[in-house]
Coordinates of C-alpha atoms and ligand atoms in Angstrom, one line a residue:
M58 CA 11.9 -21.4 1.1
Q59 CA 8.1 -21.7 1.7
A60 CA 7.2 -24.8 -0.3
L61 CA 3.9 -24.6 -2.1
P62 CA 1.4 -26.5 0.0
L63 CA -0.2 -29.7 -1.2
D64 CA -3.5 -29.6 -3.0
D65 CA -6.6 -30.4 -1.0
D66 CA -6.7 -33.8 -2.8
G67 CA -3.2 -34.5 -1.4
S68 CA -1.5 -34.4 -4.8
D69 CA 2.0 -33.0 -4.9
G70 CA 1.7 -29.3 -5.5
P71 CA -1.1 -27.5 -7.4
G72 CA -2.4 -29.9 -10.1
K73 CA -3.3 -27.2 -12.6
A74 CA -1.1 -24.5 -14.2
A75 CA -1.6 -21.4 -12.1
F76 CA -2.1 -17.9 -13.5
S77 CA 1.2 -16.0 -13.8
P78 CA 0.2 -12.3 -14.5
P79 CA 2.5 -10.3 -16.7
A80 CA 5.1 -8.4 -14.7
P81 CA 8.6 -7.0 -15.3
S82 CA 11.4 -9.5 -15.7
P83 CA 14.6 -8.8 -13.8
I84 CA 17.1 -7.1 -15.9
D85 CA 20.3 -8.9 -16.7
N86 CA 23.1 -8.6 -14.2
V87 CA 25.5 -5.9 -15.1
P88 CA 29.2 -6.3 -14.1
Q89 CA 29.9 -4.2 -11.0
N90 CA 32.7 -2.3 -12.8
H91 CA 30.1 -0.8 -15.2
L92 CA 27.9 0.8 -12.5
W93 CA 27.9 4.3 -14.0
L94 CA 26.9 2.9 -17.3
R95 CA 24.2 0.9 -15.6
S96 CA 23.0 3.9 -13.6
F97 CA 22.5 5.8 -16.9
A98 CA 20.9 2.8 -18.6
V99 CA 18.3 2.3 -15.8
L100 CA 17.6 5.9 -14.9
P101 CA 14.6 6.2 -17.3
K102 CA 13.1 3.1 -15.6
V103 CA 13.8 4.3 -12.1
V104 CA 11.9 7.4 -13.0
S105 CA 9.0 5.9 -15.0
N106 CA 8.6 2.5 -13.3
P107 CA 11.1 1.6 -10.6
I108 CA 10.0 -2.1 -10.5
E109 CA 11.4 -2.5 -14.0
S110 CA 14.8 -1.4 -12.8
F111 CA 15.7 -4.3 -10.5
S112 CA 18.4 -6.7 -11.5
A113 CA 18.3 -10.5 -11.4
T114 CA 20.8 -10.6 -8.5
A115 CA 18.3 -8.7 -6.2
Y116 CA 15.8 -11.6 -6.7
E117 CA 18.4 -14.2 -6.0
E118 CA 20.7 -13.0 -3.3
P119 CA 19.8 -12.2 0.4
V120 CA 21.8 -9.0 0.3
F121 CA 23.0 -7.3 -2.9
Q122 CA 25.1 -4.1 -2.7
T123 CA 25.4 -1.9 -5.7
R124 CA 25.4 1.8 -6.6
M125 CA 23.1 4.2 -8.4
F126 CA 25.4 7.1 -9.5
H127 CA 27.0 8.4 -6.3
Q128 CA 24.6 6.6 -4.0
R129 CA 25.4 3.2 -2.4
L130 CA 22.5 0.9 -2.3
A131 CA 22.0 -2.3 -0.2
M132 CA 19.1 -4.4 -1.5
V133 CA 18.2 -6.5 1.5
H134 CA 15.7 -9.4 1.0
D135 CA 16.6 -11.8 3.8
P136 CA 14.1 -12.1 6.6
K137 CA 16.8 -12.4 9.3
M138 CA 18.7 -9.5 8.1
L139 CA 15.5 -7.4 7.7
R140 CA 14.5 -8.1 11.2
H141 CA 18.1 -7.2 12.4
I142 CA 18.1 -3.9 10.5
F143 CA 14.5 -2.7 10.9
V144 CA 13.9 -3.9 14.5
E145 CA 17.2 -4.3 16.3
K146 CA 19.0 -1.4 14.6
A147 CA 16.0 0.8 13.9
D148 CA 17.6 3.7 15.6
L149 CA 20.3 3.7 12.9
L150 CA 17.8 4.4 10.1
S151 CA 16.5 7.7 8.9
A152 CA 14.0 8.7 6.2
N153 CA 15.2 8.2 2.6
D154 CA 16.0 11.6 1.0
V155 CA 14.4 10.9 -2.4
R156 CA 11.1 9.8 -0.8
Q157 CA 11.1 12.8 1.5
K158 CA 11.6 15.1 -1.5
I159 CA 8.7 13.5 -3.2
L160 CA 6.2 13.4 -0.3
K161 CA 7.2 16.0 2.3
P162 CA 6.1 19.1 0.4
A163 CA 2.6 17.8 0.4
L164 CA 2.4 15.7 3.6
R165 CA 4.6 18.0 5.7
E166 CA 4.8 16.7 9.3
G167 CA 2.2 13.9 8.8
M168 CA 3.2 10.6 10.3
L169 CA 4.6 9.1 7.0
T170 CA 7.1 11.9 6.5
A171 CA 7.7 13.2 10.0
E172 CA 10.9 12.2 11.8
G173 CA 12.4 12.1 15.3
A174 CA 10.4 13.6 18.2
T175 CA 7.6 14.9 15.8
W176 CA 7.0 11.4 14.5
R177 CA 7.2 9.7 17.9
K178 CA 4.6 12.1 19.3
A179 CA 2.2 11.7 16.4
R180 CA 2.6 7.9 16.3
R181 CA 2.0 7.5 20.1
A182 CA -0.9 9.9 20.1
I183 CA -2.6 8.5 17.0
A184 CA -2.0 4.7 17.6
P185 CA -5.1 4.4 19.9
V186 CA -7.2 5.9 17.1
F187 CA -6.4 2.7 15.0
A188 CA -7.1 0.3 18.0
P189 CA -9.3 -2.7 17.1
R190 CA -12.3 -1.2 18.9
N191 CA -12.2 2.0 16.8
V192 CA -11.5 0.2 13.6
H193 CA -14.4 -2.2 14.3
G194 CA -16.5 0.9 14.8
F195 CA -16.0 1.9 11.2
A196 CA -17.2 -1.5 9.8
L197 CA -20.8 -0.5 9.5
S198 CA -19.9 2.7 7.6
M199 CA -17.7 0.6 5.3
R200 CA -20.6 -1.7 4.7
N201 CA -23.1 1.0 4.0
V202 CA -20.9 3.0 1.7
T203 CA -20.0 -0.1 -0.3
S204 CA -23.6 -1.3 -0.5
A205 CA -24.7 2.1 -1.9
F206 CA -21.8 2.1 -4.4
I207 CA -22.8 -1.4 -5.6
E208 CA -26.4 -0.3 -6.1
D209 CA -25.0 2.5 -8.3
M210 CA -22.8 0.0 -10.2
K211 CA -25.9 -2.2 -10.9
G212 CA -27.6 0.8 -12.6
G213 CA -24.5 1.7 -14.5
P214 CA -22.7 0.4 -17.6
D215 CA -21.7 -3.3 -17.9
K216 CA -18.1 -2.5 -18.6
I217 CA -16.1 -0.5 -16.1
P218 CA -12.6 0.6 -15.5
L219 CA -12.3 -1.5 -12.4
A220 CA -9.2 0.1 -10.8
D221 CA -10.6 3.6 -11.2
R222 CA -14.0 2.7 -9.7
L223 CA -12.4 1.0 -6.7
T224 CA -10.2 4.0 -6.1
K225 CA -13.4 6.0 -5.9
L226 CA -15.0 3.5 -3.6
A227 CA -12.0 3.3 -1.3
Y228 CA -11.8 7.1 -1.1
M229 CA -15.6 7.2 -0.2
V230 CA -15.1 4.6 2.5
L231 CA -12.1 6.4 3.9
S232 CA -13.7 9.8 3.7
D233 CA -16.8 8.6 5.5
S234 CA -14.6 7.1 8.3
L235 CA -12.6 10.4 8.5
F236 CA -15.3 13.0 8.3
S237 CA -18.8 11.3 8.3
G238 CA -19.6 13.2 5.2
D239 CA -18.6 16.6 6.7
L240 CA -15.7 17.4 4.4
D241 CA -16.3 20.8 2.9
A242 CA -15.3 19.7 -0.6
D243 CA -16.8 17.9 -3.7
S244 CA -15.6 14.3 -3.6
E245 CA -14.9 14.3 -7.4
Q246 CA -12.7 17.3 -7.0
V247 CA -10.8 15.8 -4.0
L248 CA -10.3 12.5 -5.9
S249 CA -9.0 14.3 -9.0
D250 CA -6.7 16.4 -6.8
V251 CA -5.3 13.4 -5.0
A252 CA -4.9 11.5 -8.2
Y253 CA -3.1 14.5 -9.7
F254 CA -0.8 14.8 -6.7
L255 CA 0.1 11.1 -6.9
E256 CA 0.5 11.2 -10.7
H257 CA 2.7 14.3 -10.8
L258 CA 4.5 14.4 -7.4
G259 CA 4.7 10.8 -6.8
R260 CA 7.7 10.0 -8.9
P261 CA 11.4 10.4 -8.2
D262 CA 12.9 13.5 -9.9
P263 CA 15.9 12.5 -12.1
M264 CA 17.8 15.4 -10.6
D265 CA 17.4 14.0 -7.1
L266 CA 18.7 10.7 -8.2
L267 CA 21.7 12.4 -9.9
G268 CA 22.4 14.3 -6.7
V269 CA 21.7 17.8 -8.2
P270 CA 21.5 20.3 -5.3
D271 CA 18.1 21.2 -3.8
W272 CA 18.2 24.8 -4.9
V273 CA 17.9 23.8 -8.6
P274 CA 14.1 24.0 -9.2
R275 CA 12.5 20.6 -10.1
I276 CA 9.9 21.0 -12.8
T277 CA 8.1 17.9 -11.8
K278 CA 7.5 19.3 -8.3
L279 CA 5.9 22.5 -9.4
R280 CA 2.8 20.9 -10.9
G281 CA 0.2 19.5 -8.5
I282 CA 0.8 22.0 -5.8
G283 CA -2.5 23.8 -6.5
A284 CA -4.3 20.5 -6.1
I285 CA -2.8 19.8 -2.7
K286 CA -3.4 23.4 -1.5
R287 CA -7.2 23.0 -2.3
L288 CA -7.3 19.7 -0.4
R289 CA -5.5 21.2 2.6
A290 CA -7.9 24.2 2.7
A291 CA -10.9 21.9 2.7
V292 CA -9.5 19.6 5.5
R293 CA -8.6 22.6 7.6
A294 CA -11.9 24.3 7.3
T295 CA -13.7 21.0 8.2
A296 CA -11.4 20.5 11.3
E297 CA -11.9 24.0 12.5
R298 CA -15.7 23.7 12.2
R299 CA -15.6 20.5 14.1
L300 CA -13.5 22.1 16.9
E301 CA -16.0 24.9 17.1
R302 CA -18.8 22.5 17.5
D303 CA -16.9 20.7 20.2
R304 CA -16.3 24.0 22.0
N305 CA -20.1 24.7 21.8
G306 CA -20.7 21.3 23.5
E307 CA -22.5 19.9 20.4
D308 CA -22.6 16.1 19.8
L309 CA -19.9 15.1 17.4
P310 CA -19.9 12.2 15.0
E311 CA -17.7 9.2 16.1
D312 CA -15.2 9.4 13.2
F313 CA -11.5 9.8 12.8
L314 CA -11.6 13.6 13.0
T315 CA -13.4 13.5 16.3
L316 CA -11.0 10.8 17.6
L317 CA -8.0 13.0 16.5
L318 CA -9.4 16.0 18.2
R319 CA -9.8 14.1 21.4
T320 CA -6.5 12.2 21.4
R321 CA -3.8 13.4 23.8
D322 CA 0.0 13.1 23.7
D323 CA 2.3 12.0 26.5
E324 CA 2.0 15.5 28.1
N325 CA -1.8 15.2 27.9
D326 CA -1.9 18.0 25.3
P327 CA -4.2 17.8 22.3
L328 CA -2.8 17.6 18.7
S329 CA -2.5 21.1 17.1
I330 CA -4.7 22.0 14.2
D331 CA -1.6 21.7 11.9
E332 CA -0.8 18.2 13.2
I333 CA -4.4 17.1 12.6
E334 CA -4.4 18.6 9.1
D335 CA -1.1 17.0 8.2
N336 CA -2.2 13.6 9.4
I337 CA -5.5 13.7 7.7
I338 CA -3.8 14.6 4.4
T339 CA -1.4 11.7 5.1
F340 CA -4.3 9.2 5.7
I341 CA -5.9 10.2 2.5
A342 CA -2.6 9.9 0.6
A343 CA -1.5 6.7 2.2
G344 CA -4.9 5.0 2.9
H345 CA -7.2 4.9 -0.1
E346 CA -5.2 4.3 -3.3
T347 CA -3.1 1.5 -1.6
T348 CA -6.3 -0.4 -0.6
A349 CA -8.0 0.2 -3.9
R350 CA -5.0 -1.1 -5.9
A351 CA -4.9 -4.3 -3.7
L352 CA -8.6 -4.8 -4.3
A353 CA -8.4 -4.3 -8.1
W354 CA -5.4 -6.7 -8.5
T355 CA -7.3 -9.3 -6.4
I356 CA -10.4 -9.2 -8.6
Y357 CA -8.3 -9.3 -11.7
L358 CA -6.3 -12.3 -10.5
L359 CA -9.6 -14.1 -9.5
S360 CA -11.0 -13.5 -12.9
F361 CA -8.2 -15.8 -14.2
D362 CA -8.6 -18.5 -11.6
Q363 CA -12.1 -20.0 -11.7
D364 CA -11.4 -22.5 -8.8
A365 CA -10.2 -19.8 -6.5
L366 CA -13.1 -17.6 -7.5
Q367 CA -15.7 -20.3 -6.8
R368 CA -14.2 -20.9 -3.4
C369 CA -14.6 -17.2 -2.7
Q370 CA -18.2 -17.2 -4.0
A371 CA -19.0 -20.2 -1.8
E372 CA -17.6 -18.4 1.3
V373 CA -19.4 -15.1 0.6
D374 CA -22.7 -16.7 -0.2
A375 CA -22.6 -18.7 3.0
L376 CA -22.0 -15.6 5.1
D377 CA -25.2 -14.3 6.7
I378 CA -24.5 -10.7 6.2
D379 CA -27.7 -9.6 7.9
S380 CA -27.0 -11.2 11.2
V381 CA -23.1 -11.3 11.4
P382 CA -21.8 -7.8 12.2
P383 CA -19.5 -6.6 9.4
E384 CA -16.5 -6.3 11.7
Q385 CA -16.7 -10.0 12.1
W386 CA -17.0 -11.0 8.4
G387 CA -13.3 -11.6 8.1
T388 CA -13.5 -14.5 10.4
Y389 CA -15.9 -16.2 8.0
L390 CA -13.8 -15.4 4.9
P391 CA -10.5 -17.2 5.3
W392 CA -10.2 -18.1 1.6
V393 CA -11.2 -14.6 0.4
T394 CA -8.6 -13.2 2.8
A395 CA -6.0 -15.7 1.5
C396 CA -6.7 -14.5 -2.1
F397 CA -6.3 -10.9 -1.0
E398 CA -3.0 -11.6 0.8
E399 CA -1.7 -13.6 -2.2
S400 CA -2.7 -10.6 -4.4
M401 CA -0.7 -8.3 -2.2
R402 CA 2.3 -10.7 -2.5
L403 CA 2.3 -10.5 -6.2
F404 CA 1.3 -6.8 -6.4
P405 CA 2.3 -5.1 -3.1
P406 CA 0.7 -1.6 -3.3
A407 CA 3.8 -0.1 -1.7
A408 CA 6.5 -1.8 -3.6
I409 CA 9.6 -0.1 -2.0
V410 CA 10.5 0.6 1.6
S411 CA 13.8 2.4 1.9
R412 CA 15.9 4.1 4.5
N413 CA 19.2 5.8 4.9
L414 CA 21.6 3.9 7.1
D415 CA 23.4 6.3 9.5
A416 CA 26.1 4.0 11.0
D417 CA 27.9 0.9 9.8
I418 CA 26.2 -2.5 10.3
Q419 CA 27.8 -6.0 10.4
F420 CA 25.5 -9.0 10.4
D421 CA 25.7 -12.6 9.2
G422 CA 28.9 -12.0 7.2
H423 CA 27.7 -8.8 5.5
E424 CA 29.0 -5.3 6.2
I425 CA 26.9 -2.3 5.2
L426 CA 28.4 1.1 5.5
A427 CA 27.0 4.3 6.9
G428 CA 25.5 6.4 4.1
T429 CA 24.1 3.4 2.2
Q430 CA 20.5 3.5 1.2
I431 CA 18.8 0.3 2.5
V432 CA 16.2 -0.9 0.0
A433 CA 13.7 -3.5 1.3
S434 CA 11.3 -3.9 -1.5
P435 CA 8.2 -5.9 -0.9
W436 CA 8.0 -6.4 -4.7
I437 CA 11.4 -8.2 -4.7
L438 CA 11.0 -9.9 -1.4
H439 CA 7.6 -11.4 -2.4
R440 CA 9.0 -12.8 -5.6
H441 CA 12.4 -13.8 -4.2
K442 CA 13.7 -17.1 -5.6
R443 CA 15.0 -18.2 -2.2
L444 CA 11.8 -17.6 -0.3
W445 CA 8.9 -18.7 -2.5
E446 CA 8.3 -21.6 -4.7
R447 CA 6.9 -20.6 -8.2
P448 CA 7.1 -17.0 -7.0
D449 CA 5.4 -15.5 -10.1
E450 CA 2.2 -17.6 -9.9
F451 CA -1.0 -16.9 -8.1
H452 CA -1.5 -19.6 -5.4
P453 CA -3.8 -18.3 -2.6
E454 CA -3.2 -21.7 -0.8
R455 CA 0.0 -20.2 0.5
F456 CA -2.0 -18.0 2.9
F457 CA -4.8 -20.4 3.8
G458 CA -5.1 -22.1 7.2
D459 CA -1.9 -23.5 8.7
N460 CA 0.1 -22.6 5.6
R461 CA -0.2 -19.0 6.6
D462 CA 1.7 -19.7 9.8
Q463 CA 4.7 -21.2 7.8
I464 CA 5.4 -17.8 6.3
D465 CA 8.2 -15.9 8.0
R466 CA 6.9 -12.6 9.4
F467 CA 9.8 -10.9 7.6
A468 CA 9.3 -12.6 4.2
Y469 CA 5.9 -11.0 3.5
L470 CA 5.8 -7.2 4.1
P471 CA 2.9 -5.6 2.3
F472 CA 2.4 -3.3 5.3
G473 CA 6.1 -2.7 5.9
L474 CA 8.1 -3.5 9.0
G475 CA 9.6 -2.3 12.3
K476 CA 8.4 0.7 14.2
R477 CA 7.1 2.4 11.1
V478 CA 4.9 -0.4 10.0
C479 CA 1.6 0.7 8.5
I480 CA -0.7 2.1 11.2
G481 CA -3.7 1.5 8.9
A482 CA -3.1 -2.2 8.3
R483 CA -6.1 -3.4 10.4
F484 CA -8.4 -0.7 8.9
A485 CA -7.3 -1.8 5.3
M486 CA -7.8 -5.5 6.0
Q487 CA -11.2 -5.0 7.4
E488 CA -12.2 -2.7 4.6
A489 CA -10.9 -5.2 2.0
Q490 CA -12.8 -8.1 3.5
I491 CA -16.1 -6.1 3.6
I492 CA -15.7 -4.7 0.1
L493 CA -14.8 -8.1 -1.4
A494 CA -17.6 -9.9 0.4
L495 CA -20.2 -7.5 -1.0
L496 CA -18.7 -7.2 -4.5
L497 CA -18.2 -11.0 -5.0
R498 CA -21.8 -11.6 -3.8
S499 CA -23.1 -9.2 -6.4
F500 CA -21.0 -9.7 -9.5
E501 CA -18.8 -11.9 -11.6
F502 CA -16.0 -10.1 -13.3
A503 CA -14.8 -10.9 -16.8
Y504 CA -11.6 -9.6 -18.2
E505 CA -12.0 -9.6 -22.0
E506 CA -9.1 -7.5 -23.3
V507 CA -6.4 -9.2 -25.3
R508 CA -3.6 -7.3 -23.5
L509 CA -3.3 -7.9 -19.8
P510 CA -2.6 -5.0 -17.5
W511 CA 1.0 -4.1 -16.8
P512 CA 2.0 -3.0 -13.3
I513 CA 3.4 0.5 -13.0
M514 CA 4.7 2.0 -9.7
K515 CA 3.7 5.6 -9.2
V516 CA 3.8 5.7 -5.4
T517 CA 1.5 2.7 -5.5
V518 CA 1.7 -0.3 -7.9
Q519 CA -1.1 0.3 -10.3
P520 CA -2.4 -1.3 -13.6
D521 CA -1.5 0.7 -16.7
N522 CA -4.9 0.2 -18.3
G523 CA -7.3 0.7 -15.3
I524 CA -8.4 -3.0 -15.7
P525 CA -11.4 -2.8 -18.0
M526 CA -13.8 -5.4 -16.6
R527 CA -17.2 -6.6 -17.7
L528 CA -19.7 -6.9 -14.8
I529 CA -22.1 -9.9 -14.8
R530 CA -24.7 -9.7 -12.1
R531 CA -25.0 -12.8 -10.0
Ligands
HEM192 C1 -3.7 -2.2 1.5 C2 -3.5 -1.0 2.0 C3 -2.2 -0.5 2.6 C4 -1.0 -0.8 2.3 C5 -0.5 -1.9 1.4 C6 -0.1 0.1 3.1 C7 1.3 0.0 3.1 C8 2.1 0.7 4.0 C9 3.5 0.6 4.1 C10 4.4 -0.5 3.4 C11 3.9 1.5 5.0 C12 5.4 1.6 5.5 C13 6.1 2.7 4.7 C14 7.6 2.8 5.1 O1 8.0 2.2 6.1 O2 8.3 3.6 4.4 C15 2.8 2.2 5.4 C16 2.8 3.3 6.3 C17 1.7 4.0 6.7 N1 0.4 3.8 6.3 FE1 -0.2 2.3 5.2 N2 -0.9 0.9 3.8 C18 -2.2 0.6 3.5 C19 -3.3 1.3 4.1 C20 -3.3 2.3 4.9 C21 -4.5 3.0 5.5 C22 -5.9 2.5 5.2 C23 -4.0 4.0 6.2 C24 -4.8 5.0 7.0 C25 -6.1 5.2 7.0 C26 -2.6 4.0 6.2 C27 -1.7 4.9 6.8 C28 -0.3 4.8 6.9 C29 0.5 5.7 7.6 C30 0.0 6.9 8.4 C31 1.8 5.2 7.5 C32 3.1 5.8 8.1 C33 3.4 5.1 9.5 C34 4.6 5.7 10.1 O3 5.6 6.1 9.5 O4 4.6 5.6 11.4 N3 -2.2 3.0 5.4 N4 1.7 1.7 4.8

């Protein structure tokens, strides 16, 4: 267990009562001989909000094996066991069927949903695109897009739906890094298409969970296809135009699209136009809502913790943003970063990582059989009773200074683990640091509603009320 660090004044543990944001309580444990009954009872929650479906045992035991209808599940939330399965036995894992059914129709052979040789080729070819040098190269664009957005916010209403506004900002930041403004589509339309896709396609279909064969049409999958088609058409047209410009020897902007066009696989072949299209769609789907959710939860949590907020403000005010280049801001913002990381502990944007296990595994007294679905949920792991003291409370100290080093690498997994760890983690952290620095310099945020937001998992963990927030200019 990572004990809570001492306060700065040396007192034993945090002196004040920390904010404990509303979140689903574990459901009571159900006797293992009533698993079909339990499966029916939790089915509506698995479909509408999976984080409400976890039982208390999952938060208490390192490994908890159960069933959902015909499917064996192993909920694994032990750092040693996670390392063993996802690193040492990674070759025994394959993509989870339900997730593939949700995402693959839209993302096709993009890196998130590709498997085997297709995935390996894409990952190796695209990894250099996310190298530190390239990510640093996007910092100025992140700063400029955010500054312009903040100027707009200053001229807008005092009360905003924070989560929605940050989704728009994160999309604009990502889109500028991807296409330098060349995308042949209206950003409002793209945003609403992606939101529509995540809203309608981003949920498990009850028929998949019940094991109904694939040929039975899923109503939930039929909606949202038009939205993704429109987005694909715009991305493809933009990529083709850029290729044409390259062939004509024109100067190209230094953005993701150009980097993808120039990258080469192991045989020194370029990526095909289909591979580029699938991966750009994947970056849009995987890369903006995740970051936006994490930012919105961070500001919400800070609005309930004045001490933590003041330390953030002191840090961002002390940063000389005109002489320090934005890719270095993170170094000057350890407390802001700790708040962001603690926010992703409480509200991990990607709450469930799961895989099919293709062969039996024995480890540390546990046996998990082939065919079991391994569930490694950052949501459960980050609130696990054996790993964290006062797991439901907001304590950024956990991630500050030396305390950060005490956290087991496999006890905190907002960006996943193993060979399929998030390729965009560095990009997301840099973006979050830049956006938080600029927002917290410009505004205070006051949450004035009586009801606090409730987390709902629809692909990402998002607030059910958009987080209405009053902006106060600093
Ligand atoms: C705070 C922001 C983010 C969070 C919390 C996050 C989280 C994750 C997680 C947990 C995974 C692993 C999924 C699994 O193993 O099933 C993942 C994979 C991935 N993420 Fe992120 N992500 C974030 C931002 C981004 C960004 C900005 C991009 C791209 C611009 C991105 C692109 C991807 C891709 C392509 C994968 C698939 C990697 C593979 O399978 O090889 N993510 N992300």
